[in-house]
Amino acid sequence: MTAAASRLRRLAAPASPPVVLDSPERCDLCSEPIVPQHRHVVDLQVRSLLCACRACVVLLDRPGAGGSHYRLVPERRLRLDAFRLDEPAWASFRIPVDLAFFFHSTAAGRITAVYPGALGATESRLDLDAWRQLELDNPVLGDLEADVEALLVNRAGERRAHYLVPIDECYALVGVLRTHWKGLAGGGEVWREIDSFFDRLRAQSRPAEEEQRWQ
């Protein structure tokens, strides 16, 4: 998502020293004050992520409410324990690192692959034939909501974790790397923070099989 605008860049930016603000953070849609833990909305026209107050969330939490302009980022987090992605399949994506996320971009008209690094989020050209095969092997990918949900993959070291997550989670992970990366290899601190991120995500997620049983 290299063309992402200011809100995406802020999510992925290094942490700044605490600043005492004269006024609270405000909703990017209506300018009302918002609480620290709030929902996000994707602006499809400029590919940016916006903060939303409770009233705007309620307004946009209906099918088609945002038209072709806004889309509310959902909250579901699914752990894909039975996900099928072997080494040859992963290599076919030609992604140079072992952390990446994939989402359907309406603006690009295709699946987009992005990987986080010390300098932020980098978009990678994706082999669409390889993605179609991955969808055949994992039908859960057919449930990805365009622009606002992503497949998040962690294959660093011996890790093999796969999640269906809100897109803002992916950019939060980008922020973790940018904030804690040291030197050429990242250093021990960044990997502890990455592991902490995925520990939290696992605790907040439910198995995909559990959701399928209720559908």
PDB file of C-alpha atoms in Angstrom:
ATOM      1  CA  MET A   1       0.000   0.000   0.000  1.00  0.00           C
ATOM      2  CA  THR A   2       2.699   2.442  -1.021  1.00  0.00           C
ATOM      3  CA  ALA A   3       0.232   5.199  -1.903  1.00  0.00           C
ATOM      4  CA  ALA A   4      -1.382   5.143   1.551  1.00  0.00           C
ATOM      5  CA  ALA A   5      -1.978   8.576   2.961  1.00  0.00           C
ATOM      6  CA  SER A   6      -1.281  10.254   6.270  1.00  0.00           C
ATOM      7  CA  ARG A   7      -3.302   8.063   8.616  1.00  0.00           C
ATOM      8  CA  LEU A   8      -1.627   4.872   7.425  1.00  0.00           C
ATOM      9  CA  ARG A   9       1.772   6.506   7.745  1.00  0.00           C
ATOM     10  CA  ARG A  10       0.966   7.617  11.285  1.00  0.00           C
ATOM     11  CA  LEU A  11      -0.039   4.104  12.313  1.00  0.00           C
ATOM     12  CA  ALA A  12       3.246   2.786  10.951  1.00  0.00           C
ATOM     13  CA  ALA A  13       5.443   5.597  12.267  1.00  0.00           C
ATOM     14  CA  PRO A  14       7.889   5.281  15.187  1.00  0.00           C
ATOM     15  CA  ALA A  15       6.527   6.192  18.573  1.00  0.00           C
ATOM     16  CA  SER A  16       7.107   9.798  19.635  1.00  0.00           C
ATOM     17  CA  PRO A  17       7.713  11.085  23.165  1.00  0.00           C
ATOM     18  CA  PRO A  18       4.486  11.671  25.109  1.00  0.00           C
ATOM     19  CA  VAL A  19       2.953  15.069  24.439  1.00  0.00           C
ATOM     20  CA  VAL A  20       0.328  16.791  26.538  1.00  0.00           C
ATOM     21  CA  LEU A  21      -2.445  17.826  24.164  1.00  0.00           C
ATOM     22  CA  ASP A  22      -4.748  20.778  24.721  1.00  0.00           C
ATOM     23  CA  SER A  23      -7.605  18.864  23.119  1.00  0.00           C
ATOM     24  CA  PRO A  24      -8.400  15.162  22.601  1.00  0.00           C
ATOM     25  CA  GLU A  25      -7.871  13.326  19.350  1.00  0.00           C
ATOM     26  CA  ARG A  26     -10.806  13.816  17.019  1.00  0.00           C
ATOM     27  CA  CYS A  27     -12.777  11.755  14.552  1.00  0.00           C
ATOM     28  CA  ASP A  28     -11.472  12.201  11.025  1.00  0.00           C
ATOM     29  CA  LEU A  29     -15.025  12.098   9.670  1.00  0.00           C
ATOM     30  CA  CYS A  30     -16.954  14.497  11.906  1.00  0.00           C
ATOM     31  CA  SER A  31     -14.302  16.056  14.212  1.00  0.00           C
ATOM     32  CA  GLU A  32     -15.946  14.855  17.406  1.00  0.00           C
ATOM     33  CA  PRO A  33     -13.574  13.800  20.237  1.00  0.00           C
ATOM     34  CA  ILE A  34     -12.687  10.102  20.295  1.00  0.00           C
ATOM     35  CA  VAL A  35     -11.379   7.750  22.970  1.00  0.00           C
ATOM     36  CA  PRO A  36      -7.884   6.205  22.661  1.00  0.00           C
ATOM     37  CA  GLN A  37      -9.331   2.786  21.775  1.00  0.00           C
ATOM     38  CA  HIS A  38     -11.418   3.485  18.697  1.00  0.00           C
ATOM     39  CA  ARG A  39     -12.360   1.948  15.352  1.00  0.00           C
ATOM     40  CA  HIS A  40     -10.948   2.831  11.930  1.00  0.00           C
ATOM     41  CA  VAL A  41     -12.444   3.488   8.520  1.00  0.00           C
ATOM     42  CA  VAL A  42     -10.718   3.022   5.170  1.00  0.00           C
ATOM     43  CA  ASP A  43     -11.044   5.930   2.744  1.00  0.00           C
ATOM     44  CA  LEU A  44     -11.134   4.020  -0.543  1.00  0.00           C
ATOM     45  CA  GLN A  45     -10.561   7.076  -2.708  1.00  0.00           C
ATOM     46  CA  VAL A  46      -7.171   8.017  -1.249  1.00  0.00           C
ATOM     47  CA  ARG A  47      -6.302   4.656   0.346  1.00  0.00           C
ATOM     48  CA  SER A  48      -5.983   6.042   3.864  1.00  0.00           C
ATOM     49  CA  LEU A  49      -6.988   4.812   7.286  1.00  0.00           C
ATOM     50  CA  LEU A  50      -9.138   7.197   9.337  1.00  0.00           C
ATOM     51  CA  CYS A  51     -10.019   7.293  13.020  1.00  0.00           C
ATOM     52  CA  ALA A  52     -13.763   7.123  13.729  1.00  0.00           C
ATOM     53  CA  CYS A  53     -15.936   8.080  16.697  1.00  0.00           C
ATOM     54  CA  ARG A  54     -18.701   5.867  18.038  1.00  0.00           C
ATOM     55  CA  ALA A  55     -21.457   7.718  16.156  1.00  0.00           C
ATOM     56  CA  CYS A  56     -19.687   7.391  12.804  1.00  0.00           C
ATOM     57  CA  VAL A  57     -19.006   3.714  13.483  1.00  0.00           C
ATOM     58  CA  VAL A  58     -22.707   3.114  14.096  1.00  0.00           C
ATOM     59  CA  LEU A  59     -23.565   5.033  10.922  1.00  0.00           C
ATOM     60  CA  LEU A  60     -21.100   3.082   8.768  1.00  0.00           C
ATOM     61  CA  ASP A  61     -21.752  -0.316  10.335  1.00  0.00           C
ATOM     62  CA  ARG A  62     -24.416  -1.132   7.747  1.00  0.00           C
ATOM     63  CA  PRO A  63     -23.982  -2.758   4.334  1.00  0.00           C
ATOM     64  CA  GLY A  64     -23.347  -0.091   1.725  1.00  0.00           C
ATOM     65  CA  ALA A  65     -23.481   2.794   4.214  1.00  0.00           C
ATOM     66  CA  GLY A  66     -20.163   4.257   3.069  1.00  0.00           C
ATOM     67  CA  GLY A  67     -20.862   3.809  -0.625  1.00  0.00           C
ATOM     68  CA  SER A  68     -17.703   3.704  -2.712  1.00  0.00           C
ATOM     69  CA  HIS A  69     -15.931   6.135  -0.396  1.00  0.00           C
ATOM     70  CA  TYR A  70     -15.713   4.742   3.143  1.00  0.00           C
ATOM     71  CA  ARG A  71     -15.574   1.236   4.564  1.00  0.00           C
ATOM     72  CA  LEU A  72     -15.592   0.413   8.275  1.00  0.00           C
ATOM     73  CA  VAL A  73     -12.730  -1.838   9.371  1.00  0.00           C
ATOM     74  CA  PRO A  74     -14.266  -4.953  10.995  1.00  0.00           C
ATOM     75  CA  GLU A  75     -13.141  -6.413  14.311  1.00  0.00           C
ATOM     76  CA  ARG A  76     -12.989 -10.164  13.686  1.00  0.00           C
ATOM     77  CA  ARG A  77      -9.692 -11.925  14.215  1.00  0.00           C
ATOM     78  CA  LEU A  78      -9.477 -15.535  13.110  1.00  0.00           C
ATOM     79  CA  ARG A  79      -6.657 -17.959  13.854  1.00  0.00           C
ATOM     80  CA  LEU A  80      -6.089 -20.159  10.806  1.00  0.00           C
ATOM     81  CA  ASP A  81      -4.662 -23.236  12.514  1.00  0.00           C
ATOM     82  CA  ALA A  82      -5.327 -25.536   9.550  1.00  0.00           C
ATOM     83  CA  PHE A  83      -3.930 -23.130   6.956  1.00  0.00           C
ATOM     84  CA  ARG A  84      -2.095 -24.821   4.086  1.00  0.00           C
ATOM     85  CA  LEU A  85       1.054 -22.980   2.974  1.00  0.00           C
ATOM     86  CA  ASP A  86       4.187 -25.035   2.413  1.00  0.00           C
ATOM     87  CA  GLU A  87       7.693 -23.855   1.553  1.00  0.00           C
ATOM     88  CA  PRO A  88       7.348 -24.076  -2.270  1.00  0.00           C
ATOM     89  CA  ALA A  89       4.054 -22.164  -2.137  1.00  0.00           C
ATOM     90  CA  TRP A  90       5.570 -19.446   0.028  1.00  0.00           C
ATOM     91  CA  ALA A  91       8.604 -19.186  -2.260  1.00  0.00           C
ATOM     92  CA  SER A  92       6.294 -18.669  -5.244  1.00  0.00           C
ATOM     93  CA  PHE A  93       5.232 -15.311  -3.769  1.00  0.00           C
ATOM     94  CA  ARG A  94       8.831 -14.036  -4.012  1.00  0.00           C
ATOM     95  CA  ILE A  95       8.572 -12.048  -0.777  1.00  0.00           C
ATOM     96  CA  PRO A  96      12.058 -11.332   0.616  1.00  0.00           C
ATOM     97  CA  VAL A  97      11.085 -11.550   4.311  1.00  0.00           C
ATOM     98  CA  ASP A  98       9.027 -13.931   6.451  1.00  0.00           C
ATOM     99  CA  LEU A  99       6.384 -11.455   7.644  1.00  0.00           C
ATOM    100  CA  ALA A 100       3.732 -10.254   5.201  1.00  0.00           C
ATOM    101  CA  PHE A 101       0.052  -9.499   4.757  1.00  0.00           C
ATOM    102  CA  PHE A 102      -2.246  -9.849   1.768  1.00  0.00           C
ATOM    103  CA  PHE A 103      -5.500  -8.020   1.004  1.00  0.00           C
ATOM    104  CA  HIS A 104      -7.757  -7.309  -1.926  1.00  0.00           C
ATOM    105  CA  SER A 105      -7.319  -3.702  -3.045  1.00  0.00           C
ATOM    106  CA  THR A 106     -10.368  -2.298  -4.813  1.00  0.00           C
ATOM    107  CA  ALA A 107      -8.282   0.570  -6.212  1.00  0.00           C
ATOM    108  CA  ALA A 108      -5.672  -1.787  -7.669  1.00  0.00           C
ATOM    109  CA  GLY A 109      -8.269  -4.362  -8.711  1.00  0.00           C
ATOM    110  CA  ARG A 110      -6.142  -7.209  -7.388  1.00  0.00           C
ATOM    111  CA  ILE A 111      -4.681  -8.934  -4.359  1.00  0.00           C
ATOM    112  CA  THR A 112      -1.829  -6.891  -2.905  1.00  0.00           C
ATOM    113  CA  ALA A 113       1.067  -8.213  -0.843  1.00  0.00           C
ATOM    114  CA  VAL A 114       2.794  -5.961   1.697  1.00  0.00           C
ATOM    115  CA  TYR A 115       5.674  -6.703   4.037  1.00  0.00           C
ATOM    116  CA  PRO A 116       6.844  -4.611   7.013  1.00  0.00           C
ATOM    117  CA  GLY A 117      10.417  -3.515   7.549  1.00  0.00           C
ATOM    118  CA  ALA A 118      12.640  -0.983   9.251  1.00  0.00           C
ATOM    119  CA  LEU A 119      11.512   1.777   6.861  1.00  0.00           C
ATOM    120  CA  GLY A 120       7.807   0.982   6.891  1.00  0.00           C
ATOM    121  CA  ALA A 121       5.485  -0.988   4.607  1.00  0.00           C
ATOM    122  CA  THR A 122       6.691  -2.175   1.209  1.00  0.00           C
ATOM    123  CA  GLU A 123       4.379  -3.439  -1.518  1.00  0.00           C
ATOM    124  CA  SER A 124       5.530  -6.572  -3.338  1.00  0.00           C
ATOM    125  CA  ARG A 125       4.466  -7.682  -6.814  1.00  0.00           C
ATOM    126  CA  LEU A 126       2.375 -10.798  -6.305  1.00  0.00           C
ATOM    127  CA  ASP A 127       2.109 -13.834  -8.554  1.00  0.00           C
ATOM    128  CA  LEU A 128      -1.666 -14.030  -9.007  1.00  0.00           C
ATOM    129  CA  ASP A 129      -1.545 -17.666 -10.121  1.00  0.00           C
ATOM    130  CA  ALA A 130       0.168 -18.518  -6.847  1.00  0.00           C
ATOM    131  CA  TRP A 131      -2.531 -16.619  -4.932  1.00  0.00           C
ATOM    132  CA  ARG A 132      -5.338 -18.414  -6.771  1.00  0.00           C
ATOM    133  CA  GLN A 133      -3.773 -21.728  -5.815  1.00  0.00           C
ATOM    134  CA  LEU A 134      -3.559 -20.580  -2.204  1.00  0.00           C
ATOM    135  CA  GLU A 135      -7.280 -19.731  -2.303  1.00  0.00           C
ATOM    136  CA  LEU A 136      -8.057 -23.191  -3.662  1.00  0.00           C
ATOM    137  CA  ASP A 137      -6.051 -24.759  -0.839  1.00  0.00           C
ATOM    138  CA  ASN A 138      -7.634 -22.463   1.779  1.00  0.00           C
ATOM    139  CA  PRO A 139     -11.285 -21.597   1.047  1.00  0.00           C
ATOM    140  CA  VAL A 140     -11.376 -19.300   4.100  1.00  0.00           C
ATOM    141  CA  LEU A 141      -9.569 -16.715   1.958  1.00  0.00           C
ATOM    142  CA  GLY A 142     -12.741 -16.318  -0.054  1.00  0.00           C
ATOM    143  CA  ASP A 143     -14.226 -14.623   3.024  1.00  0.00           C
ATOM    144  CA  LEU A 144     -11.687 -11.788   3.101  1.00  0.00           C
ATOM    145  CA  GLU A 145     -13.534  -8.477   2.982  1.00  0.00           C
ATOM    146  CA  ALA A 146     -11.916  -6.254   0.338  1.00  0.00           C
ATOM    147  CA  ASP A 147      -9.766  -3.345   1.551  1.00  0.00           C
ATOM    148  CA  VAL A 148     -10.425  -3.862   5.265  1.00  0.00           C
ATOM    149  CA  GLU A 149      -9.315  -7.433   6.075  1.00  0.00           C
ATOM    150  CA  ALA A 150      -6.042  -9.221   5.403  1.00  0.00           C
ATOM    151  CA  LEU A 151      -4.264 -12.536   5.605  1.00  0.00           C
ATOM    152  CA  LEU A 152      -1.364 -11.989   8.023  1.00  0.00           C
ATOM    153  CA  VAL A 153       1.505 -14.491   7.784  1.00  0.00           C
ATOM    154  CA  ASN A 154       4.374 -14.971  10.252  1.00  0.00           C
ATOM    155  CA  ARG A 155       6.979 -17.495   9.075  1.00  0.00           C
ATOM    156  CA  ALA A 156       9.996 -16.003  10.859  1.00  0.00           C
ATOM    157  CA  GLY A 157      12.338 -18.699  12.133  1.00  0.00           C
ATOM    158  CA  GLU A 158      10.320 -21.730  13.181  1.00  0.00           C
ATOM    159  CA  ARG A 159       7.081 -19.760  13.449  1.00  0.00           C
ATOM    160  CA  ARG A 160       4.152 -20.746  11.258  1.00  0.00           C
ATOM    161  CA  ALA A 161       1.233 -18.478  12.161  1.00  0.00           C
ATOM    162  CA  HIS A 162      -1.603 -17.397   9.880  1.00  0.00           C
ATOM    163  CA  TYR A 163      -4.449 -15.036  10.747  1.00  0.00           C
ATOM    164  CA  LEU A 164      -7.393 -13.305   9.126  1.00  0.00           C
ATOM    165  CA  VAL A 165      -7.286  -9.839  10.690  1.00  0.00           C
ATOM    166  CA  PRO A 166      -8.522  -6.244  10.357  1.00  0.00           C
ATOM    167  CA  ILE A 167      -6.206  -4.251   8.091  1.00  0.00           C
ATOM    168  CA  ASP A 168      -5.314  -1.835  10.915  1.00  0.00           C
ATOM    169  CA  GLU A 169      -3.701  -4.727  12.821  1.00  0.00           C
ATOM    170  CA  CYS A 170      -1.265  -5.145   9.937  1.00  0.00           C
ATOM    171  CA  TYR A 171      -0.227  -1.508  10.049  1.00  0.00           C
ATOM    172  CA  ALA A 172       0.125  -1.728  13.833  1.00  0.00           C
ATOM    173  CA  LEU A 173       2.674  -4.501  13.182  1.00  0.00           C
ATOM    174  CA  VAL A 174       4.467  -2.210  10.707  1.00  0.00           C
ATOM    175  CA  GLY A 175       4.686   0.338  13.532  1.00  0.00           C
ATOM    176  CA  VAL A 176       6.205  -2.259  15.864  1.00  0.00           C
ATOM    177  CA  LEU A 177       9.031  -2.917  13.411  1.00  0.00           C
ATOM    178  CA  ARG A 178       9.700   0.743  12.682  1.00  0.00           C
ATOM    179  CA  THR A 179       9.765   1.620  16.362  1.00  0.00           C
ATOM    180  CA  HIS A 180      11.998  -1.180  17.639  1.00  0.00           C
ATOM    181  CA  TRP A 181      14.243  -2.111  14.696  1.00  0.00           C
ATOM    182  CA  LYS A 182      17.974  -1.655  15.410  1.00  0.00           C
ATOM    183  CA  GLY A 183      20.920  -2.117  13.043  1.00  0.00           C
ATOM    184  CA  LEU A 184      20.896  -4.375  10.009  1.00  0.00           C
ATOM    185  CA  ALA A 185      19.160  -7.429  11.501  1.00  0.00           C
ATOM    186  CA  GLY A 186      16.687  -5.691  13.783  1.00  0.00           C
ATOM    187  CA  GLY A 187      18.133  -6.786  17.126  1.00  0.00           C
ATOM    188  CA  GLY A 188      16.617  -8.852  19.907  1.00  0.00           C
ATOM    189  CA  GLU A 189      14.207  -6.157  21.072  1.00  0.00           C
ATOM    190  CA  VAL A 190      12.242  -6.033  17.837  1.00  0.00           C
ATOM    191  CA  TRP A 191      11.731  -9.799  17.793  1.00  0.00           C
ATOM    192  CA  ARG A 192      10.546  -9.764  21.399  1.00  0.00           C
ATOM    193  CA  GLU A 193       8.040  -7.077  20.441  1.00  0.00           C
ATOM    194  CA  ILE A 194       6.933  -9.036  17.368  1.00  0.00           C
ATOM    195  CA  ASP A 195       6.420 -12.146  19.487  1.00  0.00           C
ATOM    196  CA  SER A 196       4.457 -10.053  21.993  1.00  0.00           C
ATOM    197  CA  PHE A 197       2.300  -8.693  19.158  1.00  0.00           C
ATOM    198  CA  PHE A 198       1.453 -12.203  17.953  1.00  0.00           C
ATOM    199  CA  ASP A 199       0.886 -13.476  21.507  1.00  0.00           C
ATOM    200  CA  ARG A 200      -1.715 -10.731  21.966  1.00  0.00           C
ATOM    201  CA  LEU A 201      -3.237 -11.433  18.564  1.00  0.00           C
ATOM    202  CA  ARG A 202      -3.522 -15.137  19.341  1.00  0.00           C
ATOM    203  CA  ALA A 203      -5.236 -14.366  22.658  1.00  0.00           C
ATOM    204  CA  GLN A 204      -7.741 -12.077  20.911  1.00  0.00           C
ATOM    205  CA  SER A 205      -8.448 -14.457  18.020  1.00  0.00           C
ATOM    206  CA  ARG A 206     -10.760 -17.413  17.741  1.00  0.00           C
ATOM    207  CA  PRO A 207     -10.239 -20.474  15.545  1.00  0.00           C
ATOM    208  CA  ALA A 208     -11.607 -20.091  12.019  1.00  0.00           C
ATOM    209  CA  GLU A 209     -13.273 -23.489  12.380  1.00  0.00           C
ATOM    210  CA  GLU A 210     -15.345 -22.093  15.247  1.00  0.00           C
ATOM    211  CA  GLU A 211     -16.783 -19.343  13.042  1.00  0.00           C
ATOM    212  CA  GLN A 212     -17.499 -21.778  10.221  1.00  0.00           C
ATOM    213  CA  ARG A 213     -19.548 -23.975  12.534  1.00  0.00           C
ATOM    214  CA  TRP A 214     -21.901 -21.049  13.201  1.00  0.00           C
ATOM    215  CA  GLN A 215     -22.351 -20.044   9.568  1.00  0.00           C
TER     216      GLN A 215
END
